[in-house]
Amino acid sequence: MATERSLATLLRSLQIASEPQDAFALLPTSTSFLAMLTNHLNVTLLSSQLLSSPAIWDHRVDLHTCRRILSVFNTAAIGILQNEASDEPRAPYTKRGLEREAWVKAVINGADEKSPRWRHVLLLGGVLLGFEGQNRQGLSHSLRSKVERALVRATGLAIEENLNIDGVGGYAIIMVLNYTFELLSDYHRSQINYDRILPIMIQATYFSSEGLGSAYFLGAIDRDIVEGRVSKKFGWAATSATYQNVKEISSRPLIASLGPLSRLIAHAMENVTDPNIVSDGMSSINDFVRTLLVQWRQNKLSEVDPSEEAEFLDAESLKSTIPDLLRLLRSIMFSAVIILRAVLGRVLNDRVLAAGSVAPFIAVQSLHILRNLYFITSRTGQTSSSQYSFVNLVAIDILAQYPELAENFLRTIKPIELGQIPPHPLERCLDLFFLNTSEHFALILPPPANEELIIAAATPYLAAGGNNHLLEIFEAAHSVVLAVFSAPQNADITAKHLPFYVDNLFAVYPQNLSVRQFRLAFKSVVRIAAPPSPLSNTQPLLAATLLELAHERALTASSTLLPPSTQSSTENALETPPAPLSEKSGIILAMIDSFPCLLVEDLEEFLPLTARLIHTLPSGDEAAQSVRRTCIERFWEVLSNGEMDVERANFCVIWWSSRGGRELLLFGEDHQDGVMGQQQEEEVVMSGGLVDVVPRESKL
């Protein structure tokens, strides 16, 4: 009787509580009662009251409220399991609670017509999580299947009741599905109406007040970023309202589990039946990230280059507030990439999406999304991750099948002012994305587009390697220019711009260009100028001229060893650092790397010239000997490891064995002259002929 009286008091309190907090204070008691009641009718009654109590639901309801109710049923289910597993002795007069299956049925019966169907999803999700979450396996196979079927059916009916459900009811459904999706069987997952639920997922995650709120929080931060009176550095205080807002957004139920939610959205993208819904979803995500980019542009933090943060931002911001913001932005970026990977994976396997105009539209939208997120990916170093690379390269490959659309896309994302380096870090970041992306389209674009868009955008950055915060874009500019020069249709453009590029190449080396980069760039230029390149038809002497320029530069280049930072900009800390090199040895190695591209008549000239250059390197101490040894080993490697074709390799064998090449490379020109002179003094006779043993001087 005491239990019934206590239950009646609890139910009456749920009815008369005037404030939500008063009702929430009763939830722990409700959880205890659900786990200990012995009458199934009382369990059903209490469950029904929790889903319909005016004290809980007749006020502003958010997902935190919904999660509290879900937690009640989740915790009660766990309590049932713990009570059955408990070894503590019971008092003789104490009744055992309901059996597990009877309790589940009694709780589910509480999902009645007194409450809307979307609240039933909270009850069913809580029960499933309590018994099956964290691999508890608390339900029999048949009962678990019934609970799963009830959850999926309640979800479908809730959406059918209100097709445009986009308030807290729809968001609560998404939250429960996110929590329970891994527990559903493949069959029950297939029964979800993804066509109806996908738009709700995207709306809830990216645009709703329970999600990211269209990213407007990012622009609002600007008003709380102020300059310090003493340090004169900008700071974003942890006590500011905007920082507290960021923390609150990160703790929202949907955003706190944004990773699993993104995978759920990705799964829905893969399983919707209407391709238009996929296109609409991509457009919505693109709208969100475009707003995200605009809001970041309005934030003072976007005016600070990552390499200059310590100079312009205070220590508190760098240690606490800004890392929390970047953590949220990184989650947003990963969310978009996960969804894009699913969409593009479906495009590759779905004939409907791959046909017509849907595939290029999705590719363009994907690249726009990646561009708008590039201020995050470039800052966090995620551009080389496998998922990002897959999304980026697949979108590029799809769009490359439509050259006109590719050109139109590049024109929409080209730098605002071609031929100039913008002062704002965000604009330079977008320029970097443009250069990295356009490099993949250089082969399919017509020559005018390559010159007007790519060359014009890259030119101002070609000599910017000395600036630390322009180093990455400096490398991208060189890479994209070489890609344009390598395209067969761009022979005229190459002839026009190659002299300027080569002059610039020698001008920035070695101060702004590492040895590795210089070798790669010079070899690429020689390969572009040598046969069978179309440029060699109109400029047959260009490759030899480039080697001659390098030879002249090497004669006056410094032999002082370069610091490690200018030898390899992409050196991995776990790899063995390269041997120290000098400016002169870098040029010599670049010439050696170019041998496989030269004609045989050019090899006849530059093999001995390069060998002689090697012996102009100093050989005093051990470090200098190491440099010379590196050049000799690379020379021999090019001749012997298969880089040459048959004709060039045959000539190299002749030069090495019978023209004094071996002696010239290994011992220098003086030794070679002695050997050649000795060979010339020997009398040439027929094999087997008699030779006069009397010295020539003693003959009469």
Coordinates of C-alpha atoms in Angstrom, one line a residue, residues 250-566:
S250 CA 29.1 22.1 -28.4
S251 CA 27.1 20.6 -25.5
R252 CA 23.8 20.4 -27.4
P253 CA 22.6 16.8 -27.8
L254 CA 22.9 16.8 -31.6
I255 CA 26.2 18.5 -31.8
A256 CA 27.8 16.6 -28.9
S257 CA 27.4 13.5 -31.0
L258 CA 27.9 15.1 -34.4
G259 CA 30.2 12.4 -35.6
P260 CA 27.6 9.5 -35.3
L261 CA 24.9 11.9 -36.5
S262 CA 27.0 12.7 -39.7
R263 CA 27.3 9.0 -40.4
L264 CA 23.6 8.6 -40.0
I265 CA 23.0 11.4 -42.5
A266 CA 25.5 9.8 -44.8
H267 CA 23.7 6.5 -44.5
A268 CA 20.4 8.3 -45.4
M269 CA 22.1 9.9 -48.4
E270 CA 23.1 6.5 -49.6
N271 CA 19.6 5.1 -49.2
V272 CA 17.1 7.7 -50.3
T273 CA 15.2 6.7 -53.4
D274 CA 14.7 10.1 -55.0
P275 CA 17.9 11.6 -56.5
N276 CA 16.4 15.1 -56.1
I277 CA 16.5 14.7 -52.4
V278 CA 20.2 14.1 -52.6
S279 CA 20.7 17.2 -54.7
D280 CA 18.6 19.3 -52.3
G281 CA 20.6 18.0 -49.3
M282 CA 23.8 19.0 -51.0
S283 CA 22.5 22.4 -51.7
S284 CA 21.4 22.9 -48.1
I285 CA 24.8 21.8 -46.8
N286 CA 26.5 24.2 -49.3
D287 CA 24.2 27.0 -48.1
F288 CA 25.3 26.3 -44.6
V289 CA 29.1 26.3 -45.2
R290 CA 28.8 29.4 -47.4
T291 CA 27.2 31.2 -44.4
L292 CA 29.9 29.7 -42.2
L293 CA 32.6 31.2 -44.5
V294 CA 30.9 34.6 -44.5
Q295 CA 30.5 34.6 -40.8
W296 CA 34.2 33.8 -40.4
R297 CA 35.1 36.6 -42.7
Q298 CA 33.3 39.0 -40.4
N299 CA 35.3 37.8 -37.4
K300 CA 38.5 39.5 -36.4
L301 CA 40.1 36.1 -35.9
S302 CA 40.1 35.6 -39.7
E303 CA 42.4 38.6 -40.1
V304 CA 45.2 36.8 -38.3
D305 CA 47.3 34.4 -40.3
P306 CA 47.9 31.1 -38.4
S307 CA 51.7 31.7 -38.5
E308 CA 51.2 35.1 -36.7
E309 CA 48.7 34.1 -34.0
A310 CA 51.3 34.3 -31.2
E311 CA 52.2 37.8 -32.3
F312 CA 48.6 39.2 -32.4
L313 CA 46.6 37.1 -29.9
D314 CA 46.9 36.9 -26.2
A315 CA 48.0 33.7 -24.3
E316 CA 44.5 33.0 -22.7
S317 CA 42.8 33.0 -26.1
L318 CA 45.5 30.8 -27.7
K319 CA 45.3 28.3 -24.8
S320 CA 41.6 28.0 -24.0
T321 CA 38.9 29.8 -26.1
I322 CA 40.3 29.6 -29.6
P323 CA 41.1 25.8 -29.3
D324 CA 37.5 25.2 -28.3
L325 CA 36.3 27.1 -31.3
L326 CA 38.6 25.3 -33.6
R327 CA 37.5 22.0 -32.1
L328 CA 33.9 22.8 -33.0
L329 CA 34.8 24.0 -36.5
R330 CA 36.9 20.8 -37.0
S331 CA 33.8 18.8 -36.1
I332 CA 31.8 20.7 -38.6
M333 CA 34.4 20.0 -41.3
F334 CA 34.5 16.3 -40.5
S335 CA 30.7 16.2 -40.6
A336 CA 30.6 17.6 -44.1
V337 CA 33.4 15.4 -45.4
I338 CA 31.7 12.2 -44.0
I339 CA 28.5 13.2 -45.8
L340 CA 30.2 14.1 -49.1
R341 CA 32.1 10.8 -49.1
A342 CA 28.8 8.9 -48.9
V343 CA 27.2 11.0 -51.7
L344 CA 30.1 10.7 -54.0
G345 CA 30.5 7.0 -53.3
R346 CA 26.8 6.7 -54.3
V347 CA 27.4 8.7 -57.5
L348 CA 30.1 6.2 -58.5
N349 CA 27.8 3.2 -58.1
D350 CA 24.3 4.7 -58.9
R351 CA 23.5 4.8 -62.6
V352 CA 20.7 7.3 -62.1
L353 CA 22.9 9.7 -60.2
A354 CA 25.8 9.2 -62.6
A355 CA 23.7 9.9 -65.7
G356 CA 22.6 13.3 -67.0
S357 CA 23.4 16.5 -65.1
V358 CA 23.1 15.2 -61.6
A359 CA 26.7 13.9 -61.3
P360 CA 28.4 17.2 -62.4
F361 CA 26.0 19.2 -60.2
I362 CA 27.0 17.1 -57.2
A363 CA 30.7 17.4 -58.1
V364 CA 30.5 21.2 -58.3
Q365 CA 28.5 21.4 -55.0
S366 CA 31.1 19.1 -53.3
L367 CA 34.0 21.3 -54.5
H368 CA 32.1 24.5 -53.4
I369 CA 31.6 22.9 -49.9
L370 CA 35.3 22.0 -49.7
R371 CA 36.3 25.5 -50.7
N372 CA 34.0 27.1 -48.1
L373 CA 35.5 24.8 -45.5
Y374 CA 39.1 25.3 -46.6
F375 CA 39.8 27.9 -43.9
I376 CA 39.3 25.0 -41.4
T377 CA 41.0 22.2 -43.3
S378 CA 44.1 24.2 -44.2
R379 CA 44.4 25.4 -40.6
T380 CA 44.0 22.0 -39.0
G381 CA 46.1 20.2 -41.6
Q382 CA 43.4 17.8 -42.7
T383 CA 43.9 18.3 -46.5
S384 CA 46.0 15.1 -46.7
S385 CA 43.6 12.8 -44.8
S386 CA 42.3 9.8 -46.7
Q387 CA 38.6 10.8 -46.5
Y388 CA 39.2 14.4 -47.6
S389 CA 41.5 13.2 -50.5
F390 CA 38.8 10.8 -51.6
V391 CA 36.1 13.4 -51.7
N392 CA 38.3 16.0 -53.4
L393 CA 39.7 13.8 -56.1
V394 CA 36.5 12.0 -56.9
A395 CA 34.7 15.4 -57.3
I396 CA 37.5 16.6 -59.5
D397 CA 37.5 13.4 -61.6
I398 CA 33.7 13.7 -62.2
L399 CA 33.9 17.3 -63.1
A400 CA 36.8 16.8 -65.4
Q401 CA 34.5 14.8 -67.7
Y402 CA 32.7 18.1 -68.4
P403 CA 35.4 20.7 -69.5
E404 CA 33.0 23.6 -70.0
L405 CA 31.4 23.1 -66.6
A406 CA 34.9 22.8 -65.1
E407 CA 36.0 26.1 -66.7
N408 CA 32.8 27.8 -65.4
F409 CA 33.4 26.4 -61.9
L410 CA 37.0 27.8 -61.9
R411 CA 35.8 31.2 -63.1
T412 CA 33.3 31.3 -60.1
I413 CA 36.1 30.6 -57.6
K414 CA 39.0 32.5 -59.1
P415 CA 40.8 35.1 -57.0
I416 CA 39.0 38.4 -56.7
E417 CA 41.9 40.4 -58.2
L418 CA 44.0 38.3 -60.5
G419 CA 47.7 39.2 -60.5
Q420 CA 47.8 40.4 -56.9
I421 CA 48.4 38.9 -53.5
P422 CA 45.5 39.8 -51.3
P423 CA 46.3 41.2 -47.9
H424 CA 43.6 39.3 -46.1
P425 CA 44.6 35.8 -44.9
L426 CA 41.2 34.3 -45.8
E427 CA 41.5 35.5 -49.4
R428 CA 44.9 33.9 -49.6
C429 CA 43.5 30.7 -48.2
L430 CA 40.9 30.7 -51.0
D431 CA 43.6 31.4 -53.5
L432 CA 45.4 28.4 -52.3
F433 CA 42.3 26.2 -52.8
F434 CA 42.0 27.6 -56.3
L435 CA 45.5 26.8 -57.2
N436 CA 45.4 23.3 -55.8
T437 CA 42.2 22.5 -57.5
S438 CA 42.9 24.1 -60.9
E439 CA 46.1 22.1 -61.2
H440 CA 43.9 19.0 -61.8
F441 CA 42.0 20.8 -64.6
A442 CA 45.0 22.2 -66.5
L443 CA 45.0 19.3 -69.0
I444 CA 41.4 19.7 -70.1
L445 CA 41.1 23.5 -70.1
P446 CA 41.6 25.4 -73.4
P447 CA 44.8 27.5 -73.6
P448 CA 43.1 30.9 -73.1
A449 CA 41.5 29.7 -69.9
N450 CA 44.8 28.3 -68.6
E451 CA 46.5 31.6 -69.3
E452 CA 43.7 33.9 -68.1
L453 CA 42.8 31.9 -64.9
I454 CA 45.7 29.7 -63.8
I455 CA 48.8 31.5 -64.9
A456 CA 47.4 34.9 -63.9
A457 CA 46.5 33.6 -60.5
A458 CA 49.8 31.9 -59.8
T459 CA 52.2 34.5 -61.1
P460 CA 52.2 36.9 -58.1
Y461 CA 53.0 33.9 -55.8
L462 CA 55.9 32.5 -57.7
A463 CA 58.5 34.7 -55.9
A464 CA 56.8 34.6 -52.5
G465 CA 58.6 31.7 -50.9
G466 CA 60.6 33.8 -48.5
N467 CA 57.4 34.8 -46.6
N468 CA 56.6 32.1 -44.0
H469 CA 52.8 32.4 -44.2
L470 CA 53.0 32.2 -48.0
L471 CA 55.2 29.1 -48.2
E472 CA 52.4 26.6 -49.0
I473 CA 50.8 28.8 -51.6
F474 CA 54.2 29.5 -53.1
E475 CA 54.7 25.8 -53.6
A476 CA 51.2 25.4 -55.0
A477 CA 51.8 28.2 -57.5
H478 CA 55.0 26.5 -58.9
S479 CA 53.1 23.2 -59.1
V480 CA 50.2 24.6 -61.0
V481 CA 52.3 26.5 -63.4
L482 CA 54.3 23.4 -64.2
A483 CA 51.0 21.5 -64.7
V484 CA 49.9 24.2 -67.3
F485 CA 53.3 24.0 -69.1
S486 CA 53.0 20.2 -69.2
A487 CA 49.6 20.2 -71.0
P488 CA 50.2 19.4 -74.7
Q489 CA 47.7 22.0 -75.9
N490 CA 49.6 24.8 -74.1
A491 CA 52.8 24.8 -76.2
D492 CA 52.3 28.5 -77.2
I493 CA 51.6 29.6 -73.7
T494 CA 54.6 27.7 -72.5
A495 CA 56.9 29.3 -75.0
K496 CA 55.5 32.7 -73.9
H497 CA 55.8 32.3 -70.1
L498 CA 58.7 29.7 -69.7
P499 CA 61.5 32.3 -69.9
F500 CA 60.0 34.3 -67.2
Y501 CA 59.4 31.2 -65.1
V502 CA 63.0 30.0 -65.5
D503 CA 64.4 33.4 -64.6
N504 CA 62.2 33.4 -61.5
L505 CA 63.3 29.9 -60.7
F506 CA 66.9 30.9 -60.5
A507 CA 66.1 34.1 -58.7
V508 CA 64.3 32.4 -55.8
Y509 CA 66.8 29.6 -55.4
P510 CA 68.2 28.8 -52.8
Q511 CA 66.8 31.6 -50.6
N512 CA 63.1 30.8 -51.1
L513 CA 63.3 27.4 -52.9
S514 CA 64.6 24.3 -51.3
V515 CA 67.1 22.0 -53.1
R516 CA 64.4 19.3 -53.5
Q517 CA 61.9 21.8 -55.0
F518 CA 64.5 23.3 -57.3
R519 CA 65.5 19.9 -58.6
L520 CA 61.9 18.9 -59.2
A521 CA 61.0 22.2 -60.9
F522 CA 64.1 22.2 -63.2
K523 CA 63.7 18.6 -64.3
S524 CA 60.0 19.3 -65.0
V525 CA 60.9 22.3 -67.1
V526 CA 63.5 20.4 -69.1
R527 CA 61.1 17.5 -69.7
I528 CA 58.5 20.1 -71.0
A529 CA 61.0 21.5 -73.4
A530 CA 62.5 18.2 -74.6
P531 CA 61.0 15.8 -77.2
P532 CA 58.4 14.5 -77.6
S533 CA 56.8 17.6 -76.1
P534 CA 55.0 19.8 -78.7
L535 CA 57.1 22.7 -77.5
S536 CA 60.3 21.0 -78.9
N537 CA 58.9 21.2 -82.4
T538 CA 59.1 25.0 -82.4
Q539 CA 61.9 25.4 -79.9
P540 CA 64.3 22.4 -80.6
L541 CA 67.2 24.0 -78.7
L542 CA 65.3 25.0 -75.6
A543 CA 66.2 22.0 -73.5
A544 CA 69.9 22.4 -74.2
T545 CA 69.7 26.1 -73.5
L546 CA 68.2 25.4 -70.1
L547 CA 71.1 23.0 -69.3
E548 CA 73.5 25.7 -70.5
L549 CA 71.9 28.3 -68.2
A550 CA 72.2 25.9 -65.3
H551 CA 75.8 25.2 -66.1
E552 CA 76.6 28.9 -66.2
R553 CA 74.9 29.4 -62.9
A554 CA 76.7 26.5 -61.3
L555 CA 80.1 28.0 -62.2
T556 CA 79.5 31.0 -60.0
A557 CA 77.2 29.4 -57.4
S558 CA 78.2 29.1 -53.8
S559 CA 79.6 25.9 -52.3
T560 CA 78.7 26.8 -48.8
L561 CA 76.4 24.2 -47.2
L562 CA 72.8 25.3 -46.9
P563 CA 70.8 25.1 -43.6
P564 CA 68.5 22.1 -43.4
S565 CA 65.4 24.2 -43.8
T566 CA 66.3 25.1 -47.4

